[in-house]
Amino acid sequence: MQQASVPNPLDSMLERIDACMHTQPEEALRLCDKVFEQARSLKQPVAYVTAAERYGRLMDHLGRGSEARNVLFAAQQVAQSALLFSNEAKLLEEIARSYYTAGQYRLAIQYWARCVEVSDQAGRDARTWILAKVGLSQVYFGLGDFKSGLELLREAESRLHEVDDPHLDAKIKINLGVDLTEAGQPKEAYAAFLQARDLCARHEFFDYSAESNFRLGQLALLDGALDAAMSYFETSLVDARRVNYRWCEAHVLAAQSEILARKNNHAQA
């Protein structure tokens, strides 16, 4: 039987996590730790697994997804024991992503496929199902099968109308842009990245704003437009550092050094 509510003060703490996770990720992580401690004390499994979902997402965005895996596995066991199938599906999605970012594609596929199964058992929760499809598309992308990757992303996009989640919408648009770039469709990719950037600007999603500008800079760099690329990268770097998005920051710095090298500014590069 699904447990539907979380008691005060844990519900207010979870609300605080949601409010600051895109702008103050380190504070959100601190709050997650507090919820873990209090949820164990109060024997509130819903609060525990909900905080674990946020924790996994935050750690992934900070480039530390593998470090979150033990917390996610522990929360998955709690979700199974409490018959919280929808929560379990979300945790499986994040576990899969932690394996994907570590380059362990076989395990990533295994957990994303399991995520889809549990999501269907939990009433086919649209958001989690979409995330799993996006994850599987990234595996195919990593294996060089861009056609299958695009098909999976289109499947995910087809259910966006079922959720009110602009952050997820931006995620899909960025992934579409990446896949379209690799599939040799730069104009379509550029349009997808622009849509993602505009969506992120409206909602202050600094993590995906940073990535959107980074991807636009990559396209400009491919086109030989060095000054335009540097402008995109500079904007991306500001947003990446605002939320400690290390993956994006590292890639932006590498791209900027390439531009500086091309301009014979080797010392700064």
Tab-separated table of C-alpha atoms in Angstrom:
chain	number	residue	atom	x	y	z
A	1	MET	CA	0.000	0.000	0.000
A	2	GLN	CA	1.465	3.356	-1.051
A	3	GLN	CA	2.053	5.855	1.747
A	4	ALA	CA	0.841	9.202	0.512
A	5	SER	CA	1.962	11.849	2.978
A	6	VAL	CA	5.072	13.062	4.779
A	7	PRO	CA	4.669	14.625	8.257
A	8	ASN	CA	5.962	18.012	9.325
A	9	PRO	CA	8.749	19.068	9.638
A	10	LEU	CA	9.979	16.721	6.915
A	11	ASP	CA	7.552	17.923	4.259
A	12	SER	CA	8.741	21.515	4.677
A	13	MET	CA	12.367	20.375	4.465
A	14	LEU	CA	11.639	18.518	1.238
A	15	GLU	CA	10.010	21.660	-0.131
A	16	ARG	CA	13.157	23.596	0.749
A	17	ILE	CA	15.265	21.033	-1.127
A	18	ASP	CA	13.087	21.423	-4.221
A	19	ALA	CA	13.274	25.207	-3.969
A	20	CYS	CA	17.072	25.397	-3.865
A	21	MET	CA	18.344	22.314	-5.686
A	22	HIS	CA	18.956	24.159	-8.973
A	23	THR	CA	20.426	27.309	-7.433
A	24	GLN	CA	22.087	26.122	-4.192
A	25	PRO	CA	22.921	22.436	-4.668
A	26	GLU	CA	25.300	22.205	-1.707
A	27	GLU	CA	22.592	23.543	0.633
A	28	ALA	CA	20.125	21.076	-0.885
A	29	LEU	CA	22.549	18.214	-0.170
A	30	ARG	CA	22.878	19.355	3.439
A	31	LEU	CA	19.099	19.308	3.777
A	32	CYS	CA	18.953	15.816	2.258
A	33	ASP	CA	21.288	14.562	4.985
A	34	LYS	CA	19.031	16.110	7.636
A	35	VAL	CA	15.958	14.432	6.160
A	36	PHE	CA	17.735	11.048	6.083
A	37	GLU	CA	18.545	11.333	9.766
A	38	GLN	CA	15.088	12.472	10.866
A	39	ALA	CA	13.219	10.075	8.563
A	40	ARG	CA	15.091	7.122	10.081
A	41	SER	CA	14.316	8.376	13.569
A	42	LEU	CA	10.627	8.928	12.815
A	43	LYS	CA	10.330	5.761	10.680
A	44	GLN	CA	9.043	7.673	7.667
A	45	PRO	CA	10.026	5.725	4.521
A	46	VAL	CA	8.328	8.157	2.117
A	47	ALA	CA	10.444	11.051	3.357
A	48	TYR	CA	13.587	8.939	3.250
A	49	VAL	CA	13.198	7.747	-0.338
A	50	THR	CA	11.981	11.146	-1.541
A	51	ALA	CA	15.103	12.798	-0.140
A	52	ALA	CA	17.222	10.039	-1.690
A	53	GLU	CA	15.723	10.797	-5.114
A	54	ARG	CA	16.721	14.451	-4.754
A	55	TYR	CA	20.137	13.467	-3.444
A	56	GLY	CA	20.805	11.232	-6.438
A	57	ARG	CA	19.780	13.919	-8.888
A	58	LEU	CA	21.941	16.525	-7.181
A	59	MET	CA	25.002	14.292	-7.041
A	60	ASP	CA	24.605	13.438	-10.715
A	61	HIS	CA	24.552	17.117	-11.655
A	62	LEU	CA	27.648	17.701	-9.548
A	63	GLY	CA	29.450	14.948	-11.456
A	64	ARG	CA	29.476	12.665	-8.413
A	65	GLY	CA	26.787	10.167	-9.392
A	66	SER	CA	28.802	7.072	-8.471
A	67	GLU	CA	29.282	8.435	-4.938
A	68	ALA	CA	25.502	8.495	-4.489
A	69	ARG	CA	25.020	4.831	-5.409
A	70	ASN	CA	25.139	3.395	-1.861
A	71	VAL	CA	22.505	5.879	-0.695
A	72	LEU	CA	20.326	5.018	-3.694
A	73	PHE	CA	20.604	1.259	-3.128
A	74	ALA	CA	19.713	1.693	0.558
A	75	ALA	CA	16.710	3.831	-0.386
A	76	GLN	CA	15.630	1.280	-3.002
A	77	GLN	CA	15.481	-1.383	-0.271
A	78	VAL	CA	13.379	0.945	1.871
A	79	ALA	CA	11.039	1.582	-1.070
A	80	GLN	CA	10.682	-2.151	-1.764
A	81	SER	CA	9.918	-2.923	1.888
A	82	ALA	CA	7.289	-0.176	2.060
A	83	LEU	CA	5.783	-1.114	-1.347
A	84	LEU	CA	6.594	2.347	-2.715
A	85	PHE	CA	6.807	1.218	-6.337
A	86	SER	CA	6.741	4.661	-7.912
A	87	ASN	CA	9.601	5.791	-5.676
A	88	GLU	CA	11.522	2.606	-6.414
A	89	ALA	CA	11.267	3.286	-10.147
A	90	LYS	CA	12.741	6.754	-9.644
A	91	LEU	CA	15.623	5.359	-7.631
A	92	LEU	CA	16.303	2.696	-10.273
A	93	GLU	CA	16.508	5.447	-12.890
A	94	GLU	CA	19.131	7.281	-10.876
A	95	ILE	CA	21.104	4.104	-10.184
A	96	ALA	CA	21.130	3.433	-13.922
A	97	ARG	CA	22.388	6.943	-14.587
A	98	SER	CA	25.223	6.521	-12.080
A	99	TYR	CA	26.392	3.461	-14.023
A	100	TYR	CA	25.988	5.242	-17.352
A	101	THR	CA	28.152	8.189	-16.299
A	102	ALA	CA	30.807	5.690	-15.166
A	103	GLY	CA	30.767	4.112	-18.631
A	104	GLN	CA	29.212	0.852	-17.371
A	105	TYR	CA	26.652	0.565	-20.156
A	106	ARG	CA	25.544	-3.019	-19.522
A	107	LEU	CA	24.511	-2.232	-15.943
A	108	ALA	CA	22.953	1.049	-17.059
A	109	ILE	CA	20.751	-0.764	-19.583
A	110	GLN	CA	19.833	-3.366	-16.955
A	111	TYR	CA	18.659	-0.786	-14.411
A	112	TRP	CA	16.894	1.457	-16.930
A	113	ALA	CA	15.012	-1.548	-18.328
A	114	ARG	CA	14.050	-2.528	-14.772
A	115	CYS	CA	12.985	1.071	-14.166
A	116	VAL	CA	10.554	0.906	-17.106
A	117	GLU	CA	9.101	-2.352	-15.740
A	118	VAL	CA	8.580	-0.983	-12.222
A	119	SER	CA	7.217	2.272	-13.636
A	120	ASP	CA	4.596	0.286	-15.544
A	121	GLN	CA	3.711	-1.622	-12.362
A	122	ALA	CA	3.319	1.696	-10.541
A	123	GLY	CA	0.720	2.979	-12.996
A	124	ARG	CA	3.173	3.876	-15.754
A	125	ASP	CA	4.450	7.018	-14.046
A	126	ALA	CA	5.139	9.276	-17.014
A	127	ARG	CA	8.089	11.253	-15.676
A	128	THR	CA	10.120	8.233	-14.598
A	129	TRP	CA	9.271	6.357	-17.806
A	130	ILE	CA	10.451	9.347	-19.848
A	131	LEU	CA	13.721	9.570	-17.906
A	132	ALA	CA	14.405	5.881	-18.485
A	133	LYS	CA	13.803	6.269	-22.217
A	134	VAL	CA	16.155	9.266	-22.292
A	135	GLY	CA	18.759	7.217	-20.437
A	136	LEU	CA	18.486	4.308	-22.842
A	137	SER	CA	18.794	6.738	-25.746
A	138	GLN	CA	22.060	8.002	-24.268
A	139	VAL	CA	23.422	4.444	-24.142
A	140	TYR	CA	22.621	3.953	-27.831
A	141	PHE	CA	24.167	7.338	-28.516
A	142	GLY	CA	27.312	6.259	-26.663
A	143	LEU	CA	27.427	3.106	-28.776
A	144	GLY	CA	27.174	5.130	-31.992
A	145	ASP	CA	23.621	4.062	-32.860
A	146	PHE	CA	22.201	7.562	-33.328
A	147	LYS	CA	19.082	6.374	-35.184
A	148	SER	CA	17.920	4.225	-32.263
A	149	GLY	CA	18.877	6.990	-29.838
A	150	LEU	CA	16.701	9.504	-31.704
A	151	GLU	CA	13.774	7.076	-31.804
A	152	LEU	CA	13.936	6.623	-28.029
A	153	LEU	CA	14.117	10.387	-27.481
A	154	ARG	CA	11.078	10.905	-29.716
A	155	GLU	CA	9.240	8.299	-27.614
A	156	ALA	CA	10.161	10.233	-24.485
A	157	GLU	CA	9.145	13.547	-26.060
A	158	SER	CA	5.744	12.112	-27.035
A	159	ARG	CA	4.735	11.839	-23.358
A	160	LEU	CA	5.964	15.250	-22.195
A	161	HIS	CA	2.410	16.576	-22.327
A	162	GLU	CA	1.564	14.224	-19.440
A	163	VAL	CA	3.903	16.019	-17.020
A	164	ASP	CA	4.364	19.637	-16.025
A	165	ASP	CA	8.138	19.528	-15.796
A	166	PRO	CA	10.074	22.225	-17.702
A	167	HIS	CA	13.384	20.887	-16.342
A	168	LEU	CA	12.673	17.507	-17.942
A	169	ASP	CA	11.571	19.261	-21.120
A	170	ALA	CA	14.924	21.088	-21.238
A	171	LYS	CA	16.783	17.812	-20.610
A	172	ILE	CA	15.101	16.156	-23.590
A	173	LYS	CA	15.741	19.134	-25.859
A	174	ILE	CA	19.441	19.118	-24.943
A	175	ASN	CA	19.691	15.384	-25.597
A	176	LEU	CA	17.890	15.793	-28.915
A	177	GLY	CA	20.365	18.503	-29.869
A	178	VAL	CA	23.347	16.314	-28.995
A	179	ASP	CA	21.987	13.383	-30.989
A	180	LEU	CA	21.056	15.571	-33.963
A	181	THR	CA	24.567	17.035	-33.962
A	182	GLU	CA	26.118	13.591	-34.155
A	183	ALA	CA	23.574	12.536	-36.782
A	184	GLY	CA	24.804	15.359	-39.039
A	185	GLN	CA	21.840	17.710	-38.572
A	186	PRO	CA	23.447	20.838	-37.048
A	187	LYS	CA	20.607	23.240	-37.936
A	188	GLU	CA	18.027	21.082	-36.178
A	189	ALA	CA	20.437	20.668	-33.251
A	190	TYR	CA	20.934	24.441	-33.007
A	191	ALA	CA	17.153	24.976	-32.831
A	192	ALA	CA	16.823	22.361	-30.060
A	193	PHE	CA	19.612	23.941	-27.984
A	194	LEU	CA	18.105	27.418	-28.403
A	195	GLN	CA	14.724	26.154	-27.188
A	196	ALA	CA	16.385	24.522	-24.196
A	197	ARG	CA	18.358	27.676	-23.358
A	198	ASP	CA	15.251	29.879	-23.514
A	199	LEU	CA	13.329	27.455	-21.308
A	200	CYS	CA	16.153	27.410	-18.758
A	201	ALA	CA	16.381	31.212	-18.732
A	202	ARG	CA	12.672	31.492	-17.907
A	203	HIS	CA	12.904	29.036	-15.019
A	204	GLU	CA	16.454	29.810	-13.776
A	205	PHE	CA	17.745	26.293	-14.430
A	206	PHE	CA	21.385	27.296	-14.252
A	207	ASP	CA	22.683	23.741	-14.716
A	208	TYR	CA	20.920	23.152	-18.033
A	209	SER	CA	21.386	26.779	-19.057
A	210	ALA	CA	25.116	26.178	-18.741
A	211	GLU	CA	24.894	23.010	-20.798
A	212	SER	CA	22.702	24.607	-23.489
A	213	ASN	CA	25.185	27.422	-23.993
A	214	PHE	CA	28.069	24.939	-23.981
A	215	ARG	CA	26.396	22.932	-26.740
A	216	LEU	CA	25.685	26.076	-28.768
A	217	GLY	CA	29.338	26.974	-28.385
A	218	GLN	CA	30.343	23.561	-29.660
A	219	LEU	CA	28.257	24.069	-32.802
A	220	ALA	CA	29.788	27.498	-33.350
A	221	LEU	CA	33.251	25.997	-32.897
A	222	LEU	CA	32.487	23.296	-35.474
A	223	ASP	CA	31.432	26.072	-37.849
A	224	GLY	CA	34.703	27.940	-37.266
A	225	ALA	CA	32.971	30.897	-35.572
A	226	LEU	CA	35.554	31.240	-32.793
A	227	ASP	CA	34.337	34.530	-31.305
A	228	ALA	CA	30.710	33.379	-31.194
A	229	ALA	CA	31.793	30.084	-29.635
A	230	MET	CA	33.830	31.875	-26.961
A	231	SER	CA	30.830	34.068	-26.127
A	232	TYR	CA	28.632	31.008	-25.602
A	233	PHE	CA	31.329	29.339	-23.507
A	234	GLU	CA	31.788	32.405	-21.294
A	235	THR	CA	28.043	32.523	-20.582
A	236	SER	CA	28.036	28.793	-19.912
A	237	LEU	CA	30.936	29.047	-17.487
A	238	VAL	CA	29.170	31.692	-15.384
A	239	ASP	CA	26.077	29.503	-14.940
A	240	ALA	CA	28.088	26.309	-14.392
A	241	ARG	CA	30.040	27.948	-11.567
A	242	ARG	CA	26.875	29.369	-10.005
A	243	VAL	CA	25.708	25.824	-9.236
A	244	ASN	CA	29.046	23.993	-9.103
A	245	TYR	CA	28.264	22.008	-12.273
A	246	ARG	CA	31.736	20.519	-12.589
A	247	TRP	CA	31.157	18.346	-15.685
A	248	CYS	CA	30.099	21.363	-17.720
A	249	GLU	CA	32.779	23.632	-16.252
A	250	ALA	CA	35.529	21.166	-17.184
A	251	HIS	CA	34.287	20.768	-20.756
A	252	VAL	CA	33.893	24.520	-21.218
A	253	LEU	CA	37.453	25.181	-20.022
A	254	ALA	CA	38.771	22.557	-22.430
A	255	ALA	CA	36.852	24.124	-25.313
A	256	GLN	CA	38.039	27.620	-24.416
A	257	SER	CA	41.642	26.424	-24.357
A	258	GLU	CA	41.153	25.008	-27.860
A	259	ILE	CA	39.951	28.398	-29.129
A	260	LEU	CA	42.849	30.209	-27.487
A	261	ALA	CA	45.287	27.736	-29.025
A	262	ARG	CA	43.774	28.293	-32.462
A	263	LYS	CA	44.343	32.022	-31.937
A	264	ASN	CA	47.979	31.325	-31.016
A	265	ASN	CA	47.425	32.463	-27.435
A	266	HIS	CA	49.229	29.392	-26.151
A	267	ALA	CA	50.160	30.641	-22.708
A	268	GLN	CA	46.552	31.432	-21.792
A	269	ALA	CA	45.382	28.187	-23.420
